[in-house]
Short mmCIF file of N, CA, C and O in Angstrom, two decimals:
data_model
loop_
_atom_site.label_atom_id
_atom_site.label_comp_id
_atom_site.label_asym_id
_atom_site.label_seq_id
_atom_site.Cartn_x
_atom_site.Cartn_y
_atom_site.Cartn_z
N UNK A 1 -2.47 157.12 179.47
CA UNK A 1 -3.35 155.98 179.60
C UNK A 1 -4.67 156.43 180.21
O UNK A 1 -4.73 156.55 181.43
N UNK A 2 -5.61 156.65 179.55
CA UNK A 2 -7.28 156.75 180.14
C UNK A 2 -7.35 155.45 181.00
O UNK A 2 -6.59 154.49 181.11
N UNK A 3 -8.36 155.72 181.47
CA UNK A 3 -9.17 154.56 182.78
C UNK A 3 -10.40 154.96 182.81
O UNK A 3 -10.77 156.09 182.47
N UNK A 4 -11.14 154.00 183.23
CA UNK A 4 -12.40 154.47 183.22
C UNK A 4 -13.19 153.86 184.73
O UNK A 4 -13.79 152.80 184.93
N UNK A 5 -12.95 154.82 185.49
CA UNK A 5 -13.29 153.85 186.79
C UNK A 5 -15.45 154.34 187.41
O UNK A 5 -16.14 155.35 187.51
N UNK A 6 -15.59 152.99 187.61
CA UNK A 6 -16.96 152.95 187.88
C UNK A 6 -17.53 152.54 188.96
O UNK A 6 -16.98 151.69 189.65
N UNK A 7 -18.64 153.04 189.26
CA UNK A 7 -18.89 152.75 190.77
C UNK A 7 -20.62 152.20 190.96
O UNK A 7 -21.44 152.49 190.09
N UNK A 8 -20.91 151.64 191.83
CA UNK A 8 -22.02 151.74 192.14
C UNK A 8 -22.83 149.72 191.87
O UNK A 8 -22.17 148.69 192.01
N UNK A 9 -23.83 149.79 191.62
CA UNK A 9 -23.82 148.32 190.81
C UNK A 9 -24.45 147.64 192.56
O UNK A 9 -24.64 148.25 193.61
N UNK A 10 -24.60 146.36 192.25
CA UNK A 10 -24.90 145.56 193.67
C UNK A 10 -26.08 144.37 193.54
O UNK A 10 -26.01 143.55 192.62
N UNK A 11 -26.93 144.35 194.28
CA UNK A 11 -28.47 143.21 194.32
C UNK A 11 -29.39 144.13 194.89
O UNK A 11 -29.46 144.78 195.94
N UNK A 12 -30.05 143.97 193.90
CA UNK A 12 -31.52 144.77 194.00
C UNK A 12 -32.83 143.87 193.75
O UNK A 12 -32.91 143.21 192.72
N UNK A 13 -34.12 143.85 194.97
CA UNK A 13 -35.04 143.28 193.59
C UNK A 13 -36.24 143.73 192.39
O UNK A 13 -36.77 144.77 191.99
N UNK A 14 -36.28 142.84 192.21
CA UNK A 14 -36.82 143.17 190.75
C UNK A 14 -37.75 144.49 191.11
O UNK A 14 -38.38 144.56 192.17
N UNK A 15 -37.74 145.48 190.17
CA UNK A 15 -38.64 146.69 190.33
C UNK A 15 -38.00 147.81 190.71
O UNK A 15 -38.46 148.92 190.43
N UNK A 16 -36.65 147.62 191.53
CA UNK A 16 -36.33 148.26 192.10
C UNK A 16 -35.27 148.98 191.43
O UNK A 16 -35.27 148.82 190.21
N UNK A 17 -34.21 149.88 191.99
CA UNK A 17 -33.34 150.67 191.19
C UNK A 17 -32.24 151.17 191.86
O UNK A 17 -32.01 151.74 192.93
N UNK A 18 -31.54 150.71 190.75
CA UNK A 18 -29.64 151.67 191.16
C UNK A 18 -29.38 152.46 190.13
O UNK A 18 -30.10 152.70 189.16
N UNK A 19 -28.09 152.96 190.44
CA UNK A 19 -27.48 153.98 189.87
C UNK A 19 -26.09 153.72 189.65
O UNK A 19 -25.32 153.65 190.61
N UNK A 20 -25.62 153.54 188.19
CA UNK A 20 -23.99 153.53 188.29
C UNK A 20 -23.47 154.53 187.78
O UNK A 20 -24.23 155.44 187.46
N UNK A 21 -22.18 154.66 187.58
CA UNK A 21 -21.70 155.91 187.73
C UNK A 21 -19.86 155.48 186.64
O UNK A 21 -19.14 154.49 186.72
N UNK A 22 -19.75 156.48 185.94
CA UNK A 22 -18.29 156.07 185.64
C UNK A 22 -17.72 157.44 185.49
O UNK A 22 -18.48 158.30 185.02
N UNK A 23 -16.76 157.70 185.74
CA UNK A 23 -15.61 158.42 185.71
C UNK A 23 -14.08 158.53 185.54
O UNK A 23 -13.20 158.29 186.37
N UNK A 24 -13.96 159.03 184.02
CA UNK A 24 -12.80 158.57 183.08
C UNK A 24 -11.41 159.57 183.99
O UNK A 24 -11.60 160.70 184.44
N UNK A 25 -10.50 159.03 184.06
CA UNK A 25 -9.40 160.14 183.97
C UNK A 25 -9.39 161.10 183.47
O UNK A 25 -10.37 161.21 182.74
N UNK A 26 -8.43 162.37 183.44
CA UNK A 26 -8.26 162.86 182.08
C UNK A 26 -9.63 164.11 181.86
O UNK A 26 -10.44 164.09 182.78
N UNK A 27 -9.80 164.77 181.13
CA UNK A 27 -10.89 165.29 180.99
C UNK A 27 -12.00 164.72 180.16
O UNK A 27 -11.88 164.46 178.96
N UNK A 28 -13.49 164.48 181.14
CA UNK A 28 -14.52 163.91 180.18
C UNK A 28 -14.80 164.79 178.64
O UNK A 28 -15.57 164.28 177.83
N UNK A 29 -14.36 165.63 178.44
CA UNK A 29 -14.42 166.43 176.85
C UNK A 29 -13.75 165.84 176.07
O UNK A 29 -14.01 166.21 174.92
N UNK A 30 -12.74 164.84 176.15
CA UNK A 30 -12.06 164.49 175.66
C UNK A 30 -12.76 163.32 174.75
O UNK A 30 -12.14 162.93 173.76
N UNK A 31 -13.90 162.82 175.03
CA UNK A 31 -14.33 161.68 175.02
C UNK A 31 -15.61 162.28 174.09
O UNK A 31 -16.20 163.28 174.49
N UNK A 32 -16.05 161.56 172.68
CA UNK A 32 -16.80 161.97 171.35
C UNK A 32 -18.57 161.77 172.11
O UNK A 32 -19.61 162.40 171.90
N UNK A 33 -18.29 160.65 173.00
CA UNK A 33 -19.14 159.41 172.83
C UNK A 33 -18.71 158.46 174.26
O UNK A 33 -17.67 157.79 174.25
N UNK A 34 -19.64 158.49 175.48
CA UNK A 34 -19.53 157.34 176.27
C UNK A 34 -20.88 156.98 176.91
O UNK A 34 -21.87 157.68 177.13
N UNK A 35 -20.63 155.76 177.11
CA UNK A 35 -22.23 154.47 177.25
C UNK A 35 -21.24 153.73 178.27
O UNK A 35 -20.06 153.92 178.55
N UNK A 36 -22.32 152.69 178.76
CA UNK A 36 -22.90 151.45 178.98
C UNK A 36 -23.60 150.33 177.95
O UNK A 36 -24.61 150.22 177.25
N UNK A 37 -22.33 149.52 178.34
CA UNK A 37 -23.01 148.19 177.69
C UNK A 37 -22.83 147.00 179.10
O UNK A 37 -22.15 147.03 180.12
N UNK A 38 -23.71 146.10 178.58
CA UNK A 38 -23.39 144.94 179.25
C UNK A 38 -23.51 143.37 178.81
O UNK A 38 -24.25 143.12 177.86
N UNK A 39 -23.01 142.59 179.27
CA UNK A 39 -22.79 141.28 179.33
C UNK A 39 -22.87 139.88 180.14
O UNK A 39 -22.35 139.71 181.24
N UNK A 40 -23.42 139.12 179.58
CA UNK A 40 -24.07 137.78 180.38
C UNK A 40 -23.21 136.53 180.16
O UNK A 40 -23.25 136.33 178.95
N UNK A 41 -22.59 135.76 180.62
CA UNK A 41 -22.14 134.57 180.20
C UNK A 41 -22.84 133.76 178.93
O UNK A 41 -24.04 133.49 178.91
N UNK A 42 -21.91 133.43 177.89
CA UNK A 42 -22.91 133.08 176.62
C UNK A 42 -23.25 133.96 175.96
O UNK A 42 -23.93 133.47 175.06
N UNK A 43 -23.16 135.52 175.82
CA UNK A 43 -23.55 136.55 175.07
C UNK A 43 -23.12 137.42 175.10
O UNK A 43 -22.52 137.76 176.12
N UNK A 44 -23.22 138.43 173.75
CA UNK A 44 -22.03 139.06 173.55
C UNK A 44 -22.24 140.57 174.29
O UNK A 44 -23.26 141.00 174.83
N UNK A 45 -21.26 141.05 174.16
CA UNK A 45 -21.47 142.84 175.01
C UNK A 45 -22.76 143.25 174.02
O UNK A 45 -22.93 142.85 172.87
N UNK A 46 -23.34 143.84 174.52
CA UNK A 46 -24.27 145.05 174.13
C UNK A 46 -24.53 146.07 174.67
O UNK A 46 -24.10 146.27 175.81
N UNK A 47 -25.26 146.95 174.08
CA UNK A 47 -24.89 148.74 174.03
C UNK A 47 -26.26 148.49 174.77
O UNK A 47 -27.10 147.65 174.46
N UNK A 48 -26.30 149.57 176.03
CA UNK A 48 -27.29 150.01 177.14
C UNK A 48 -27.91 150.77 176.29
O UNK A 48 -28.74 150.74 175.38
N UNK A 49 -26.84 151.90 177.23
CA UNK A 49 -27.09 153.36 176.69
C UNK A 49 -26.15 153.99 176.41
O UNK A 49 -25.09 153.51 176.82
N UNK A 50 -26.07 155.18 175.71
CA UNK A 50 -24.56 155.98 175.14
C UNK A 50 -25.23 157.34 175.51
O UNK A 50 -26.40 157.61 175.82
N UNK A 51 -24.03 158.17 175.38
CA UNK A 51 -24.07 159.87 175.09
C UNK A 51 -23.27 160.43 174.70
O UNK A 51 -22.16 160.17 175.17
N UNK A 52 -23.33 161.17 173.98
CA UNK A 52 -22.62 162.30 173.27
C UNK A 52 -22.26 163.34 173.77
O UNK A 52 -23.08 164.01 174.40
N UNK A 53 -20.92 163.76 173.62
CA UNK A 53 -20.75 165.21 174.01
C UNK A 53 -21.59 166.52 174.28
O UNK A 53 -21.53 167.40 175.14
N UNK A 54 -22.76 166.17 172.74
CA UNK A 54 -23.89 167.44 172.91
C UNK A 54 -24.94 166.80 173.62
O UNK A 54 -26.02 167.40 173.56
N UNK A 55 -24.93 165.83 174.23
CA UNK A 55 -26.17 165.40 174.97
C UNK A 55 -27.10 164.37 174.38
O UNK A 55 -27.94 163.70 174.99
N UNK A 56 -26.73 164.37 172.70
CA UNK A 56 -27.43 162.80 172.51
C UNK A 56 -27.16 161.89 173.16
O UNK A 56 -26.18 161.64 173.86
N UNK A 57 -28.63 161.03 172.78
CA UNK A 57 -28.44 159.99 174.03
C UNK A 57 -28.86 158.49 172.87
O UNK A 57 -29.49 158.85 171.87
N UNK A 58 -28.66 157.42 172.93
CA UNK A 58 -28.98 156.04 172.49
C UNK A 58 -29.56 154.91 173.16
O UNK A 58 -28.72 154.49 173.96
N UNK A 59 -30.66 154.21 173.20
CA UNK A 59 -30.62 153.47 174.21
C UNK A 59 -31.24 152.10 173.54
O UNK A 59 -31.91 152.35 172.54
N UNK A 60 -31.16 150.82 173.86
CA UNK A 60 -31.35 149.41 173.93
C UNK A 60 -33.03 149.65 173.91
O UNK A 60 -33.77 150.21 174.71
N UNK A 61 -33.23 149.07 172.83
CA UNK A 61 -34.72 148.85 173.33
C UNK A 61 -35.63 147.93 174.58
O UNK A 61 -36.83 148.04 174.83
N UNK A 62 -34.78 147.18 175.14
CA UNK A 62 -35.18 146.65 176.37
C UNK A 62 -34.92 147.62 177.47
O UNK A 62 -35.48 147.54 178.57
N UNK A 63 -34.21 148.39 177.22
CA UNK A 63 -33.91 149.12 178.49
C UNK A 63 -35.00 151.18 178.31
O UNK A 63 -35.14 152.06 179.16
N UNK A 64 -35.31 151.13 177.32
CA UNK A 64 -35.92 152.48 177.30
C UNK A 64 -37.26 152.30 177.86
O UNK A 64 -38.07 151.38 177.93
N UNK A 65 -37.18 153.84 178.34
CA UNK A 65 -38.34 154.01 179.48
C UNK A 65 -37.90 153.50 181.06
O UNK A 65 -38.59 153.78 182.05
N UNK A 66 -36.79 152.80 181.11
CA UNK A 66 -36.66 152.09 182.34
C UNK A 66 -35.11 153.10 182.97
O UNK A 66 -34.74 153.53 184.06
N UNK A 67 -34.61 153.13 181.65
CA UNK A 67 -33.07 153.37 181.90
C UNK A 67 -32.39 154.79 181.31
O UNK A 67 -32.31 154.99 180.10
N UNK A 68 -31.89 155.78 182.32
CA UNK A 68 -31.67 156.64 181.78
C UNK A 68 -30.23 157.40 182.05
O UNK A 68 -29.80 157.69 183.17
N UNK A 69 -29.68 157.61 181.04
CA UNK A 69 -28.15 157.66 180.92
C UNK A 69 -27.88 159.25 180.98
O UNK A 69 -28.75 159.86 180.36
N UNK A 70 -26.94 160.05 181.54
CA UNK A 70 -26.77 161.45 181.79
C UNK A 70 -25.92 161.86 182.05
O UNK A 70 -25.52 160.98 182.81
N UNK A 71 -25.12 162.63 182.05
CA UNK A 71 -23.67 163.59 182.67
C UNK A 71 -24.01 164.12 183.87
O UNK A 71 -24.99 164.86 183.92
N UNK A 72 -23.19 163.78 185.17
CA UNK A 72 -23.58 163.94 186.06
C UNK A 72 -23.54 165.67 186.40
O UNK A 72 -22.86 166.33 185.61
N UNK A 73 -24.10 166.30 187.32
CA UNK A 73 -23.54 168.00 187.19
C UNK A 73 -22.22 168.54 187.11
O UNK A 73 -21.92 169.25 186.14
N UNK A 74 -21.52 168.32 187.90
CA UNK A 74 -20.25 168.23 187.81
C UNK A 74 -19.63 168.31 186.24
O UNK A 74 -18.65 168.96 185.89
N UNK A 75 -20.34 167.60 185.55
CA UNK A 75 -20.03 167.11 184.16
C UNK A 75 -18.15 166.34 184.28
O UNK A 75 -17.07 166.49 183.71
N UNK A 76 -18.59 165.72 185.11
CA UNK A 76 -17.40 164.93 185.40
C UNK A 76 -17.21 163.42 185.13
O UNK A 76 -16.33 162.68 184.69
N UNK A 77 -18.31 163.34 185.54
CA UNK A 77 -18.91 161.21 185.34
C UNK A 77 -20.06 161.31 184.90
O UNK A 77 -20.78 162.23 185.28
N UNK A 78 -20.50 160.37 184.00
CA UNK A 78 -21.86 159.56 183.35
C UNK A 78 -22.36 158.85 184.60
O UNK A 78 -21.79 158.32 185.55
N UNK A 79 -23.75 159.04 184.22
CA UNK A 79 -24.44 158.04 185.19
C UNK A 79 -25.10 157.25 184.52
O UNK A 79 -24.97 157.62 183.35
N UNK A 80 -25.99 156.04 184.57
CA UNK A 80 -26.90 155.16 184.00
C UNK A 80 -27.64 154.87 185.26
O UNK A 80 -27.27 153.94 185.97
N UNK A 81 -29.00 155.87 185.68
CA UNK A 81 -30.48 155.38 186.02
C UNK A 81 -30.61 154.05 185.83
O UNK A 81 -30.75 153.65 184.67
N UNK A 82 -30.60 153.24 186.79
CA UNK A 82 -31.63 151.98 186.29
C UNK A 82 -33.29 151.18 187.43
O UNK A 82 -33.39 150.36 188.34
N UNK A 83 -34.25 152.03 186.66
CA UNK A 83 -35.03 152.00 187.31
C UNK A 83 -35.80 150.85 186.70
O UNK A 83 -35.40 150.50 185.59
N UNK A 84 -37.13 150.01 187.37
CA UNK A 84 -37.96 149.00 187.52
C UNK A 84 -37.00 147.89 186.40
O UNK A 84 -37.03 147.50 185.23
N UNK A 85 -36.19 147.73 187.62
CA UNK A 85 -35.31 146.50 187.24
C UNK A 85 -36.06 145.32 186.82
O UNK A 85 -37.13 145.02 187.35
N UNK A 86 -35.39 144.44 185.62
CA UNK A 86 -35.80 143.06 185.37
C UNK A 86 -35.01 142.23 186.15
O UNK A 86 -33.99 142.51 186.77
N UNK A 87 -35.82 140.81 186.04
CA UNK A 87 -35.09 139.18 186.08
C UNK A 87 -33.76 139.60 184.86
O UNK A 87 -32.57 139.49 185.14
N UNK A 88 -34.34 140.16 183.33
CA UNK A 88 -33.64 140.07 182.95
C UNK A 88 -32.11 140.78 182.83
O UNK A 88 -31.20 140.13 182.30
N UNK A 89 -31.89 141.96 183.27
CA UNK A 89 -31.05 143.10 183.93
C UNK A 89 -29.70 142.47 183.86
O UNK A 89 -28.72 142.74 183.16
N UNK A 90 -29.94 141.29 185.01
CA UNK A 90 -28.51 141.12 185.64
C UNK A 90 -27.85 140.95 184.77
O UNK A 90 -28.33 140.56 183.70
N UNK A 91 -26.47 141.19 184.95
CA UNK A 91 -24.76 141.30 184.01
C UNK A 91 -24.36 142.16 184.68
O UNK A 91 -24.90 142.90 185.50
N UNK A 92 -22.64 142.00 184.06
CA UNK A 92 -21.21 142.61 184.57
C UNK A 92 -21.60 143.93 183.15
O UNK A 92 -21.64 143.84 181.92
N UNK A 93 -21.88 145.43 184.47
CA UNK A 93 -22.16 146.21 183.15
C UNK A 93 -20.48 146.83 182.67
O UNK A 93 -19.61 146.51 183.47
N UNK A 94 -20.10 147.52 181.68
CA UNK A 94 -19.21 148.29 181.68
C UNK A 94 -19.45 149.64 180.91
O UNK A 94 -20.22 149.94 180.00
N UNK A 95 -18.16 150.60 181.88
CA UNK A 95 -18.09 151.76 180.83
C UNK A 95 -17.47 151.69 180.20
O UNK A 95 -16.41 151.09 180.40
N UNK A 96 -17.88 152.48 178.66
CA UNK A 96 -17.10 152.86 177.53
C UNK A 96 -16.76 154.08 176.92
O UNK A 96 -17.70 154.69 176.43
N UNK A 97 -15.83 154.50 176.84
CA UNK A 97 -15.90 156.15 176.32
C UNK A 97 -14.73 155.88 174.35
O UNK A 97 -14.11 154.93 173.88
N UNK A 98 -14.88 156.74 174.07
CA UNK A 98 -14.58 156.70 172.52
C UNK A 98 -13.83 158.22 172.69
O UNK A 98 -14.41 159.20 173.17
N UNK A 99 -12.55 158.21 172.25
CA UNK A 99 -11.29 159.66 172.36
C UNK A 99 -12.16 160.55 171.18
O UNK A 99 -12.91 160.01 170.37
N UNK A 100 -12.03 161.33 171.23
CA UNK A 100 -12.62 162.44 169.84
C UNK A 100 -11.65 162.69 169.14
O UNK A 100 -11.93 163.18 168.05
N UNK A 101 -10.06 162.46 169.46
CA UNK A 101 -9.02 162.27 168.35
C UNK A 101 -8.35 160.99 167.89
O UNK A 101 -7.52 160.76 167.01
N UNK A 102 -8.81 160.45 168.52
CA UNK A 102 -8.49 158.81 167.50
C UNK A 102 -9.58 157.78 167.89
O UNK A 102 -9.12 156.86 168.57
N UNK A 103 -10.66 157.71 167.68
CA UNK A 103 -11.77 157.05 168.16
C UNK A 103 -11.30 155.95 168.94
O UNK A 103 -11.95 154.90 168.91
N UNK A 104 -10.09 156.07 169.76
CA UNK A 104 -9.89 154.82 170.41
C UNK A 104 -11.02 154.50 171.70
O UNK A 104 -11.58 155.41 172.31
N UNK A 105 -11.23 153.19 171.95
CA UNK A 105 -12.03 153.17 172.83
C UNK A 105 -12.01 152.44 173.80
O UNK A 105 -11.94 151.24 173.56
N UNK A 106 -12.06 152.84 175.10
CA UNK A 106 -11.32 152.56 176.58
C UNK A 106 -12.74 151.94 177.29
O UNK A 106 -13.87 152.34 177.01
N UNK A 107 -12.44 150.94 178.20
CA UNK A 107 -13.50 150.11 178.93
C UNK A 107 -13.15 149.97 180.35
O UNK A 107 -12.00 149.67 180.68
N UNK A 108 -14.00 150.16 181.12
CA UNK A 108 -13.68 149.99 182.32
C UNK A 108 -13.97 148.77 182.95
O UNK A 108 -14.87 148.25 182.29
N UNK A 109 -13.50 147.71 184.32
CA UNK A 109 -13.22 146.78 184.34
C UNK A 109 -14.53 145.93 184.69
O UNK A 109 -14.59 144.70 184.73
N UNK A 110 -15.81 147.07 185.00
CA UNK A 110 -16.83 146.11 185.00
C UNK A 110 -17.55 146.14 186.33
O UNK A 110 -16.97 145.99 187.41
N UNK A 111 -18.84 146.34 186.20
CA UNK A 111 -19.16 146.19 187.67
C UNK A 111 -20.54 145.57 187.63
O UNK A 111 -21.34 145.89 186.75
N UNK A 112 -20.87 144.61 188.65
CA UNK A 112 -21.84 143.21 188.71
C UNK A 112 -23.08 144.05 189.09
O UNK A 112 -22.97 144.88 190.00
N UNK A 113 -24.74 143.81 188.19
CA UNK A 113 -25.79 144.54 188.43
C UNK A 113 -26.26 142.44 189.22
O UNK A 113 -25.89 141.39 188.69
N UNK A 114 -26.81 142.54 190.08
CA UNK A 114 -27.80 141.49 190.35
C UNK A 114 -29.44 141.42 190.58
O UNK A 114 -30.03 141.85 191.57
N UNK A 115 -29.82 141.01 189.86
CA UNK A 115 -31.33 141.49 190.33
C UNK A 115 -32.43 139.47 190.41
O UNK A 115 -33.25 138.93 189.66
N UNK A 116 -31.80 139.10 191.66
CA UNK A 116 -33.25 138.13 191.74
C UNK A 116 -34.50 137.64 191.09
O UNK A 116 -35.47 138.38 191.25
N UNK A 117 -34.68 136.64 190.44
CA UNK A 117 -35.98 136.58 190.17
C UNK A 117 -36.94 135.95 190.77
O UNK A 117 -38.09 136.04 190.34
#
């Protein structure tokens, strides 16, 4: 059973910046493909940012330039930069990672960004 446990998240205001963090069980190589998406009451998940094993990266057009997604050194956990936060920001973000032998894909339980307007 993968897990995908994540950390970080909180109330910030606007402009300002956190850092979340996820870290799967298991070995992160295992994984094709893992992002951030997030979600608002009334709307559906959407994709932040992603990365790839070789270091591609994907990102939301509301969030580029602001938001930047990376393997931490370790190459153990993903991080997602989130710098000059919006009003619009806030949501329950989650991680996602995708297996490289059965594209199954595992979510972690979610962690609350708040940002004031």
């Amino acid at each position: 059973q993968v897990q995908l446990v994540e950390s970080g998240g909180g109330l910030v205001q606007p402009g300002g910046s956190l850092r979340l963090s996820c870290t799967p069980s298991g070995n992160i190589e295992d994984f094709s493909t893992m992002g951030w998406y997030r979600q608002v009451p009334g709307k559906q998940r959407e994709l932040v940012a992603a990365i790839s094993r070789f270091g591609n990266t994907n990102y939301a057009d509301s969030v580029k330039g602001r938001f930047t997604i990376s393997k931490e050194s370790a190459k153990i956990a993903v991080a997602l930069q989130m710098n000059s936060l919006k009003p619009e920001d806030p949501a329950v973000y989650y991680c996602n990672g995708s297996l490289r032998w059965s594209s199954t894909q595992f979510w972690g339980q979610g962690i609350q960004v708040i940002v004031p307007s």
